[in-house]
PDB file of C-alpha atoms in Angstrom:
ATOM      1  CA  LYS A1265     224.155-116.260 -33.867  1.00 60.00           C
ATOM      2  CA  ALA A1266     224.609-112.636 -34.003  1.00 76.00           C
ATOM      3  CA  GLY A1267     227.174-111.317 -36.488  1.00 90.00           C
ATOM      4  CA  VAL A1268     229.722-108.562 -35.922  1.00 94.00           C
ATOM      5  CA  THR A1269     227.824-105.511 -34.686  1.00 96.00           C
ATOM      6  CA  GLN A1270     229.276-101.970 -35.509  1.00 97.00           C
ATOM      7  CA  THR A1271     228.000 -98.544 -34.274  1.00 97.00           C
ATOM      8  CA  PRO A1272     226.966 -96.314 -35.248  1.00 97.00           C
ATOM      9  CA  ARG A1273     226.153 -96.997 -38.864  1.00 95.00           C
ATOM     10  CA  TYR A1274     226.630 -93.408 -39.980  1.00 96.00           C
ATOM     11  CA  LEU A1275     228.412 -90.500 -38.467  1.00 96.00           C
ATOM     12  CA  ILE A1276     228.996 -86.768 -39.407  1.00 97.00           C
ATOM     13  CA  LYS A1277     231.863 -85.021 -37.666  1.00 97.00           C
ATOM     14  CA  THR A1278     233.532 -81.554 -38.050  1.00 97.00           C
ATOM     15  CA  ARG A1279     236.999 -81.192 -38.896  1.00 97.00           C
ATOM     16  CA  GLY A1280     239.060 -81.047 -35.666  1.00 97.00           C
ATOM     17  CA  GLN A1281     236.497 -83.146 -33.560  1.00 97.00           C
ATOM     18  CA  GLN A1282     237.219 -86.632 -32.339  1.00 97.00           C
ATOM     19  CA  VAL A1283     235.175 -89.701 -32.812  1.00 98.00           C
ATOM     20  CA  THR A1284     234.717 -92.962 -31.331  1.00 98.00           C
ATOM     21  CA  LEU A1285     233.631 -96.081 -33.160  1.00 98.00           C
ATOM     22  CA  SER A1286     232.362 -99.399 -31.588  1.00 98.00           C
ATOM     23  CA  CYS A1287     232.711-103.051 -32.425  1.00 98.00           C
ATOM     24  CA  SER A1288     231.092-105.825 -30.888  1.00 97.00           C
ATOM     25  CA  PRO A1289     232.517-109.335 -32.166  1.00 95.00           C
ATOM     26  CA  ILE A1290     230.534-112.536 -32.846  1.00 93.00           C
ATOM     27  CA  SER A1291     230.246-114.220 -29.248  1.00 92.00           C
ATOM     28  CA  GLY A1292     233.136-116.278 -28.500  1.00 90.00           C
ATOM     29  CA  HIS A1293     235.731-114.246 -30.822  1.00 90.00           C
ATOM     30  CA  ARG A1294     238.315-112.653 -29.135  1.00 91.00           C
ATOM     31  CA  SER A1295     240.376-111.194 -31.976  1.00 90.00           C
ATOM     32  CA  VAL A1296     239.259-107.860 -33.543  1.00 92.00           C
ATOM     33  CA  SER A1297     241.030-106.099 -36.266  1.00 91.00           C
ATOM     34  CA  TRP A1298     240.029-102.542 -37.707  1.00 94.00           C
ATOM     35  CA  TYR A1299     240.255-101.488 -41.201  1.00 93.00           C
ATOM     36  CA  GLN A1300     239.688 -98.030 -43.113  1.00 95.00           C
ATOM     37  CA  GLN A1301     238.285 -98.243 -46.718  1.00 93.00           C
ATOM     38  CA  THR A1302     238.373 -95.398 -49.023  1.00 90.00           C
ATOM     39  CA  PRO A1303     237.713 -95.225 -52.639  1.00 82.00           C
ATOM     40  CA  GLY A1304     241.130 -94.126 -53.540  1.00 79.00           C
ATOM     41  CA  GLN A1305     243.154 -96.510 -51.202  1.00 81.00           C
ATOM     42  CA  GLY A1306     240.782 -99.614 -50.715  1.00 83.00           C
ATOM     43  CA  LEU A1307     240.967-101.442 -47.553  1.00 88.00           C
ATOM     44  CA  GLN A1308     243.939-100.586 -45.195  1.00 89.00           C
ATOM     45  CA  PHE A1309     244.812-102.258 -41.919  1.00 87.00           C
ATOM     46  CA  LEU A1310     244.441-100.150 -38.949  1.00 92.00           C
ATOM     47  CA  PHE A1311     245.152-102.324 -35.827  1.00 89.00           C
ATOM     48  CA  GLU A1312     244.311-105.776 -34.329  1.00 89.00           C
ATOM     49  CA  TYR A1313     243.488-106.640 -30.654  1.00 92.00           C
ATOM     50  CA  PHE A1314     243.631-109.810 -28.957  1.00 91.00           C
ATOM     51  CA  SER A1315     242.757-110.492 -25.261  1.00 91.00           C
ATOM     52  CA  GLU A1316     242.925-106.632 -24.759  1.00 94.00           C
ATOM     53  CA  THR A1317     246.387-106.152 -26.104  1.00 93.00           C
ATOM     54  CA  GLN A1318     247.336-104.832 -29.575  1.00 90.00           C
ATOM     55  CA  ARG A1319     249.091-107.144 -31.682  1.00 86.00           C
ATOM     56  CA  ASN A1320     249.597-105.521 -34.764  1.00 82.00           C
ATOM     57  CA  LYS A1321     249.470-102.002 -36.162  1.00 86.00           C
ATOM     58  CA  GLY A1322     249.063-100.455 -39.694  1.00 87.00           C
ATOM     59  CA  ASN A1323     250.826 -97.366 -40.766  1.00 88.00           C
ATOM     60  CA  PHE A1324     248.315 -95.008 -39.574  1.00 94.00           C
ATOM     61  CA  PRO A1325     249.140 -91.648 -37.579  1.00 95.00           C
ATOM     62  CA  GLY A1326     248.870 -91.762 -33.837  1.00 95.00           C
ATOM     63  CA  ARG A1327     245.374 -89.851 -34.089  1.00 97.00           C
ATOM     64  CA  PHE A1328     244.135 -93.230 -34.783  1.00 97.00           C
ATOM     65  CA  SER A1329     243.984 -95.440 -31.520  1.00 96.00           C
ATOM     66  CA  GLY A1330     242.008 -98.278 -30.319  1.00 96.00           C
ATOM     67  CA  ARG A1331     241.198-100.428 -27.409  1.00 96.00           C
ATOM     68  CA  GLN A1332     239.697-103.829 -26.450  1.00 97.00           C
ATOM     69  CA  PHE A1333     237.646-104.602 -23.456  1.00 97.00           C
ATOM     70  CA  SER A1334     237.557-107.681 -21.326  1.00 96.00           C
ATOM     71  CA  ASN A1335     234.464-108.818 -22.944  1.00 95.00           C
ATOM     72  CA  SER A1336     236.181-108.571 -26.535  1.00 95.00           C
ATOM     73  CA  ARG A1337     234.239-105.328 -27.615  1.00 97.00           C
ATOM     74  CA  SER A1338     236.537-103.098 -29.192  1.00 97.00           C
ATOM     75  CA  GLU A1339     236.374 -99.253 -29.740  1.00 98.00           C
ATOM     76  CA  MET A1340     238.673 -97.130 -31.999  1.00 97.00           C
ATOM     77  CA  ASN A1341     238.956 -93.356 -31.684  1.00 98.00           C
ATOM     78  CA  VAL A1342     240.332 -90.974 -34.139  1.00 97.00           C
ATOM     79  CA  SER A1343     241.341 -87.436 -32.624  1.00 95.00           C
ATOM     80  CA  THR A1344     241.711 -84.152 -34.391  1.00 96.00           C
ATOM     81  CA  LEU A1345     239.684 -85.191 -37.413  1.00 97.00           C
ATOM     82  CA  GLU A1346     240.612 -84.308 -41.080  1.00 97.00           C
ATOM     83  CA  LEU A1347     238.816 -84.381 -44.271  1.00 96.00           C
ATOM     84  CA  GLY A1348     240.710 -87.350 -45.538  1.00 95.00           C
ATOM     85  CA  ASP A1349     239.511 -89.292 -42.760  1.00 97.00           C
ATOM     86  CA  SER A1350     236.260 -89.679 -44.370  1.00 96.00           C
ATOM     87  CA  ALA A1351     235.747 -93.402 -44.910  1.00 96.00           C
ATOM     88  CA  LEU A1352     234.153 -96.629 -44.087  1.00 96.00           C
ATOM     89  CA  TYR A1353     235.516 -98.123 -40.958  1.00 97.00           C
ATOM     90  CA  LEU A1354     235.370-101.739 -40.874  1.00 95.00           C
ATOM     91  CA  CYS A1355     236.119-104.310 -37.970  1.00 94.00           C
ATOM     92  CA  ALA A1356     236.383-108.176 -38.223  1.00 91.00           C
ATOM     93  CA  SER A1357     236.340-110.592 -35.741  1.00 91.00           C
ATOM     94  CA  SER A1358     237.742-114.227 -35.238  1.00 85.00           C
ATOM     95  CA  VAL A1359     238.312-116.805 -32.529  1.00 80.00           C
ATOM     96  CA  ASN A1360     241.944-115.878 -32.433  1.00 72.00           C
ATOM     97  CA  PRO A1361     244.633-114.154 -34.628  1.00 69.00           C
ATOM     98  CA  GLY A1362     245.662-117.529 -35.706  1.00 62.00           C
ATOM     99  CA  THR A1363     242.131-118.573 -37.254  1.00 58.00           C
ATOM    100  CA  ALA A1364     242.034-115.250 -38.849  1.00 54.00           C
ATOM    101  CA  PHE A1365     244.987-115.371 -40.848  1.00 53.00           C
ATOM    102  CA  ARG A1366     244.317-118.900 -41.795  1.00 54.00           C
ATOM    103  CA  GLY A1367     241.152-117.578 -43.195  1.00 53.00           C
ATOM    104  CA  TYR A1368     238.638-119.336 -40.944  1.00 57.00           C
ATOM    105  CA  GLY A1369     235.982-117.719 -38.950  1.00 53.00           C
ATOM    106  CA  TYR A1370     237.102-114.195 -39.881  1.00 77.00           C
ATOM    107  CA  THR A1371     233.938-112.096 -40.270  1.00 87.00           C
ATOM    108  CA  PHE A1372     233.444-108.381 -41.148  1.00 91.00           C
ATOM    109  CA  GLY A1373     230.920-106.101 -39.488  1.00 94.00           C
ATOM    110  CA  SER A1374     228.671-103.722 -41.903  1.00 93.00           C
ATOM    111  CA  GLY A1375     230.908-100.687 -41.163  1.00 95.00           C
ATOM    112  CA  THR A1376     230.728 -97.160 -39.990  1.00 97.00           C
ATOM    113  CA  ARG A1377     230.474 -94.619 -42.612  1.00 96.00           C
ATOM    114  CA  LEU A1378     232.298 -91.463 -41.039  1.00 97.00           C
ATOM    115  CA  THR A1379     232.108 -88.120 -42.987  1.00 97.00           C
ATOM    116  CA  VAL A1380     234.082 -85.246 -41.981  1.00 97.00           C
ATOM    117  CA  VAL A1381     233.033 -81.856 -42.946  1.00 97.00           C
TER     118      VAL A1381
ATOM    119  CA  LYS B 575     256.635-103.389 -51.364  1.00 63.00           C
ATOM    120  CA  ASN B 576     254.168-106.077 -51.486  1.00 64.00           C
ATOM    121  CA  GLN B 577     251.299-105.318 -53.577  1.00 88.00           C
ATOM    122  CA  VAL B 578     247.700-106.836 -54.735  1.00 92.00           C
ATOM    123  CA  GLU B 579     246.646-105.575 -58.102  1.00 94.00           C
ATOM    124  CA  GLN B 580     243.178-106.313 -59.341  1.00 95.00           C
ATOM    125  CA  SER B 581     241.756-105.683 -62.905  1.00 96.00           C
ATOM    126  CA  PRO B 582     239.511-104.428 -64.449  1.00 96.00           C
ATOM    127  CA  GLN B 583     238.478-101.797 -62.128  1.00 94.00           C
ATOM    128  CA  SER B 584     234.906-101.978 -63.025  1.00 96.00           C
ATOM    129  CA  LEU B 585     232.965-104.367 -65.285  1.00 96.00           C
ATOM    130  CA  ILE B 586     229.553-104.265 -66.557  1.00 97.00           C
ATOM    131  CA  ILE B 587     227.787-107.601 -67.857  1.00 97.00           C
ATOM    132  CA  LEU B 588     224.351-108.631 -68.870  1.00 97.00           C
ATOM    133  CA  GLU B 589     222.375-111.030 -66.556  1.00 97.00           C
ATOM    134  CA  GLY B 590     223.118-114.652 -67.199  1.00 97.00           C
ATOM    135  CA  LYS B 591     226.654-114.139 -68.839  1.00 97.00           C
ATOM    136  CA  ASN B 592     229.822-115.162 -67.372  1.00 97.00           C
ATOM    137  CA  CYS B 593     232.811-112.988 -66.384  1.00 97.00           C
ATOM    138  CA  THR B 594     236.539-113.275 -64.877  1.00 98.00           C
ATOM    139  CA  LEU B 595     238.083-111.212 -62.665  1.00 98.00           C
ATOM    140  CA  GLN B 596     241.831-110.800 -62.208  1.00 98.00           C
ATOM    141  CA  CYS B 597     244.419-110.468 -59.353  1.00 97.00           C
ATOM    142  CA  ASN B 598     248.164-110.291 -59.632  1.00 96.00           C
ATOM    143  CA  TYR B 599     250.218-110.259 -56.376  1.00 94.00           C
ATOM    144  CA  THR B 600     253.834-109.816 -55.606  1.00 91.00           C
ATOM    145  CA  VAL B 601     253.388-110.866 -51.983  1.00 80.00           C
ATOM    146  CA  SER B 602     255.895-113.867 -51.276  1.00 77.00           C
ATOM    147  CA  PRO B 603     255.886-116.342 -49.463  1.00 76.00           C
ATOM    148  CA  PHE B 604     251.997-116.053 -48.926  1.00 77.00           C
ATOM    149  CA  SER B 605     249.897-118.112 -46.805  1.00 79.00           C
ATOM    150  CA  ASN B 606     246.679-118.145 -48.630  1.00 85.00           C
ATOM    151  CA  LEU B 607     244.806-116.191 -51.098  1.00 90.00           C
ATOM    152  CA  ARG B 608     241.002-114.916 -50.655  1.00 91.00           C
ATOM    153  CA  TRP B 609     238.223-113.637 -52.537  1.00 94.00           C
ATOM    154  CA  TYR B 610     235.723-111.380 -50.888  1.00 94.00           C
ATOM    155  CA  LYS B 611     232.274-110.017 -52.023  1.00 95.00           C
ATOM    156  CA  GLN B 612     231.552-106.627 -50.688  1.00 94.00           C
ATOM    157  CA  ASP B 613     227.835-105.368 -51.403  1.00 93.00           C
ATOM    158  CA  THR B 614     227.455-101.510 -51.191  1.00 88.00           C
ATOM    159  CA  GLY B 615     227.516-100.256 -47.823  1.00 83.00           C
ATOM    160  CA  ARG B 616     228.169-103.692 -46.279  1.00 87.00           C
ATOM    161  CA  GLY B 617     231.275-105.337 -44.978  1.00 90.00           C
ATOM    162  CA  PRO B 618     233.081-107.805 -47.128  1.00 91.00           C
ATOM    163  CA  VAL B 619     232.039-111.394 -47.028  1.00 91.00           C
ATOM    164  CA  SER B 620     234.364-114.450 -47.976  1.00 89.00           C
ATOM    165  CA  LEU B 621     233.868-116.283 -51.074  1.00 93.00           C
ATOM    166  CA  THR B 622     236.833-118.498 -51.304  1.00 91.00           C
ATOM    167  CA  ILE B 623     240.175-119.068 -49.744  1.00 88.00           C
ATOM    168  CA  MET B 624     243.039-120.962 -51.340  1.00 89.00           C
ATOM    169  CA  THR B 625     246.293-121.967 -49.739  1.00 86.00           C
ATOM    170  CA  PHE B 626     249.753-122.236 -51.941  1.00 81.00           C
ATOM    171  CA  SER B 627     249.001-125.934 -52.596  1.00 86.00           C
ATOM    172  CA  GLU B 628     245.425-125.406 -54.201  1.00 89.00           C
ATOM    173  CA  ASN B 629     244.613-124.117 -57.564  1.00 92.00           C
ATOM    174  CA  THR B 630     241.027-124.058 -57.816  1.00 95.00           C
ATOM    175  CA  LYS B 631     238.151-123.515 -55.249  1.00 93.00           C
ATOM    176  CA  SER B 632     234.500-123.150 -55.942  1.00 94.00           C
ATOM    177  CA  ASN B 633     231.692-121.772 -54.001  1.00 92.00           C
ATOM    178  CA  GLY B 634     228.216-122.073 -55.955  1.00 95.00           C
ATOM    179  CA  ARG B 635     228.651-119.964 -59.229  1.00 97.00           C
ATOM    180  CA  TYR B 636     231.908-118.709 -57.975  1.00 97.00           C
ATOM    181  CA  THR B 637     235.216-120.471 -58.976  1.00 97.00           C
ATOM    182  CA  ALA B 638     238.858-119.153 -57.959  1.00 97.00           C
ATOM    183  CA  THR B 639     241.940-120.363 -59.530  1.00 97.00           C
ATOM    184  CA  LEU B 640     245.425-119.673 -58.327  1.00 95.00           C
ATOM    185  CA  ASP B 641     248.698-120.129 -60.093  1.00 93.00           C
ATOM    186  CA  ALA B 642     251.454-119.720 -57.402  1.00 88.00           C
ATOM    187  CA  ASP B 643     254.208-119.884 -60.039  1.00 89.00           C
ATOM    188  CA  THR B 644     252.952-116.566 -62.050  1.00 92.00           C
ATOM    189  CA  LYS B 645     251.377-115.213 -58.934  1.00 92.00           C
ATOM    190  CA  GLN B 646     247.938-114.790 -60.612  1.00 95.00           C
ATOM    191  CA  SER B 647     244.601-115.786 -59.232  1.00 97.00           C
ATOM    192  CA  SER B 648     241.090-115.194 -61.005  1.00 98.00           C
ATOM    193  CA  LEU B 649     237.565-115.183 -59.801  1.00 98.00           C
ATOM    194  CA  HIS B 650     235.067-116.601 -62.407  1.00 98.00           C
ATOM    195  CA  ILE B 651     231.354-115.773 -62.130  1.00 97.00           C
ATOM    196  CA  THR B 652     229.043-118.158 -63.953  1.00 97.00           C
ATOM    197  CA  ALA B 653     225.431-117.313 -65.170  1.00 97.00           C
ATOM    198  CA  SER B 654     225.609-113.981 -63.408  1.00 97.00           C
ATOM    199  CA  GLN B 655     222.596-112.571 -61.359  1.00 97.00           C
ATOM    200  CA  LEU B 656     221.612-109.211 -60.709  1.00 97.00           C
ATOM    201  CA  SER B 657     222.785-110.002 -56.926  1.00 96.00           C
ATOM    202  CA  ASP B 658     226.304-110.407 -58.039  1.00 97.00           C
ATOM    203  CA  SER B 659     226.321-106.707 -58.459  1.00 97.00           C
ATOM    204  CA  ALA B 660     229.234-105.880 -55.853  1.00 97.00           C
ATOM    205  CA  SER B 661     232.924-105.060 -55.318  1.00 96.00           C
ATOM    206  CA  TYR B 662     235.020-108.211 -55.530  1.00 97.00           C
ATOM    207  CA  ILE B 663     238.263-107.806 -53.346  1.00 95.00           C
ATOM    208  CA  CYS B 664     241.261-110.158 -53.594  1.00 94.00           C
ATOM    209  CA  VAL B 665     243.307-110.396 -50.352  1.00 90.00           C
ATOM    210  CA  VAL B 666     246.553-112.146 -49.879  1.00 88.00           C
ATOM    211  CA  SER B 667     248.073-113.240 -46.276  1.00 81.00           C
ATOM    212  CA  GLU B 668     251.730-112.537 -46.064  1.00 75.00           C
ATOM    213  CA  GLU B 669     253.229-115.310 -44.124  1.00 67.00           C
ATOM    214  CA  ALA B 670     256.666-113.460 -43.569  1.00 63.00           C
ATOM    215  CA  ALA B 671     255.054-110.674 -41.841  1.00 60.00           C
ATOM    216  CA  GLY B 672     252.997-112.548 -39.219  1.00 60.00           C
ATOM    217  CA  ASN B 673     250.138-113.247 -41.776  1.00 62.00           C
ATOM    218  CA  LYS B 674     249.589-109.806 -42.447  1.00 71.00           C
ATOM    219  CA  LEU B 675     246.643-109.065 -45.051  1.00 78.00           C
ATOM    220  CA  THR B 676     247.327-107.212 -48.132  1.00 84.00           C
ATOM    221  CA  PHE B 677     243.995-105.982 -50.089  1.00 88.00           C
ATOM    222  CA  GLY B 678     243.640-105.296 -53.570  1.00 92.00           C
ATOM    223  CA  GLY B 679     241.746-102.399 -54.779  1.00 91.00           C
ATOM    224  CA  GLY B 680     238.790-104.334 -55.720  1.00 94.00           C
ATOM    225  CA  THR B 681     236.475-104.832 -59.117  1.00 96.00           C
ATOM    226  CA  ARG B 682     233.315-103.231 -59.186  1.00 96.00           C
ATOM    227  CA  VAL B 683     230.922-105.494 -60.893  1.00 98.00           C
ATOM    228  CA  LEU B 684     227.580-104.449 -62.312  1.00 97.00           C
ATOM    229  CA  VAL B 685     225.118-106.915 -63.655  1.00 98.00           C
ATOM    230  CA  LYS B 686     222.435-105.296 -65.815  1.00 97.00           C
ATOM    231  CA  PRO B 687     219.230-107.125 -66.890  1.00 96.00           C
TER     232      PRO B 687
END
């Protein structure tokens, strides 16, 4: 079955612009989590959605937001982009948050590489 | 602050040799500890997952150990192959915080022929 699909794979944006990234989870998975990965900070949790509701949120400014649709696909939006937002943005899906945190069926996508210039 | 520290930051080994990566954590109590392999430009892929009561778990040439008393884990790669070149990330699930995941900074491994 298809894995977690993230689009686009690469994106270049100018400082001050906004961007929307998309994540389609594995069929049947209803939980989607988003992460930012940078060389300096490693992987950092952004937020988690389950059944169209945000369940958990990391320590990121309000410029970072997300949502989940009824088909479990999720989008994250970053407004007023800053140079420091350049990163690999990863999403991961699981059947539900419980299986995610017990380590079963927690699958990452290949990520979207965002470069802010 | 709960942390997960990995060492070394990077490692170069010759094909066929063994290597061991370290992970020290301060997260407590924790639910489980996982090791992920991340190829360049790809998402992390789970290698092993261990609960508090487990002290070793193998996945092919990868063997993870866990000492919950000293809060240390290691990932041993046996007979390394060129395809083992990747970043290896230690992740601890924090039970007290609704199973929040705390990631280590990773160890970048380069296997040379």
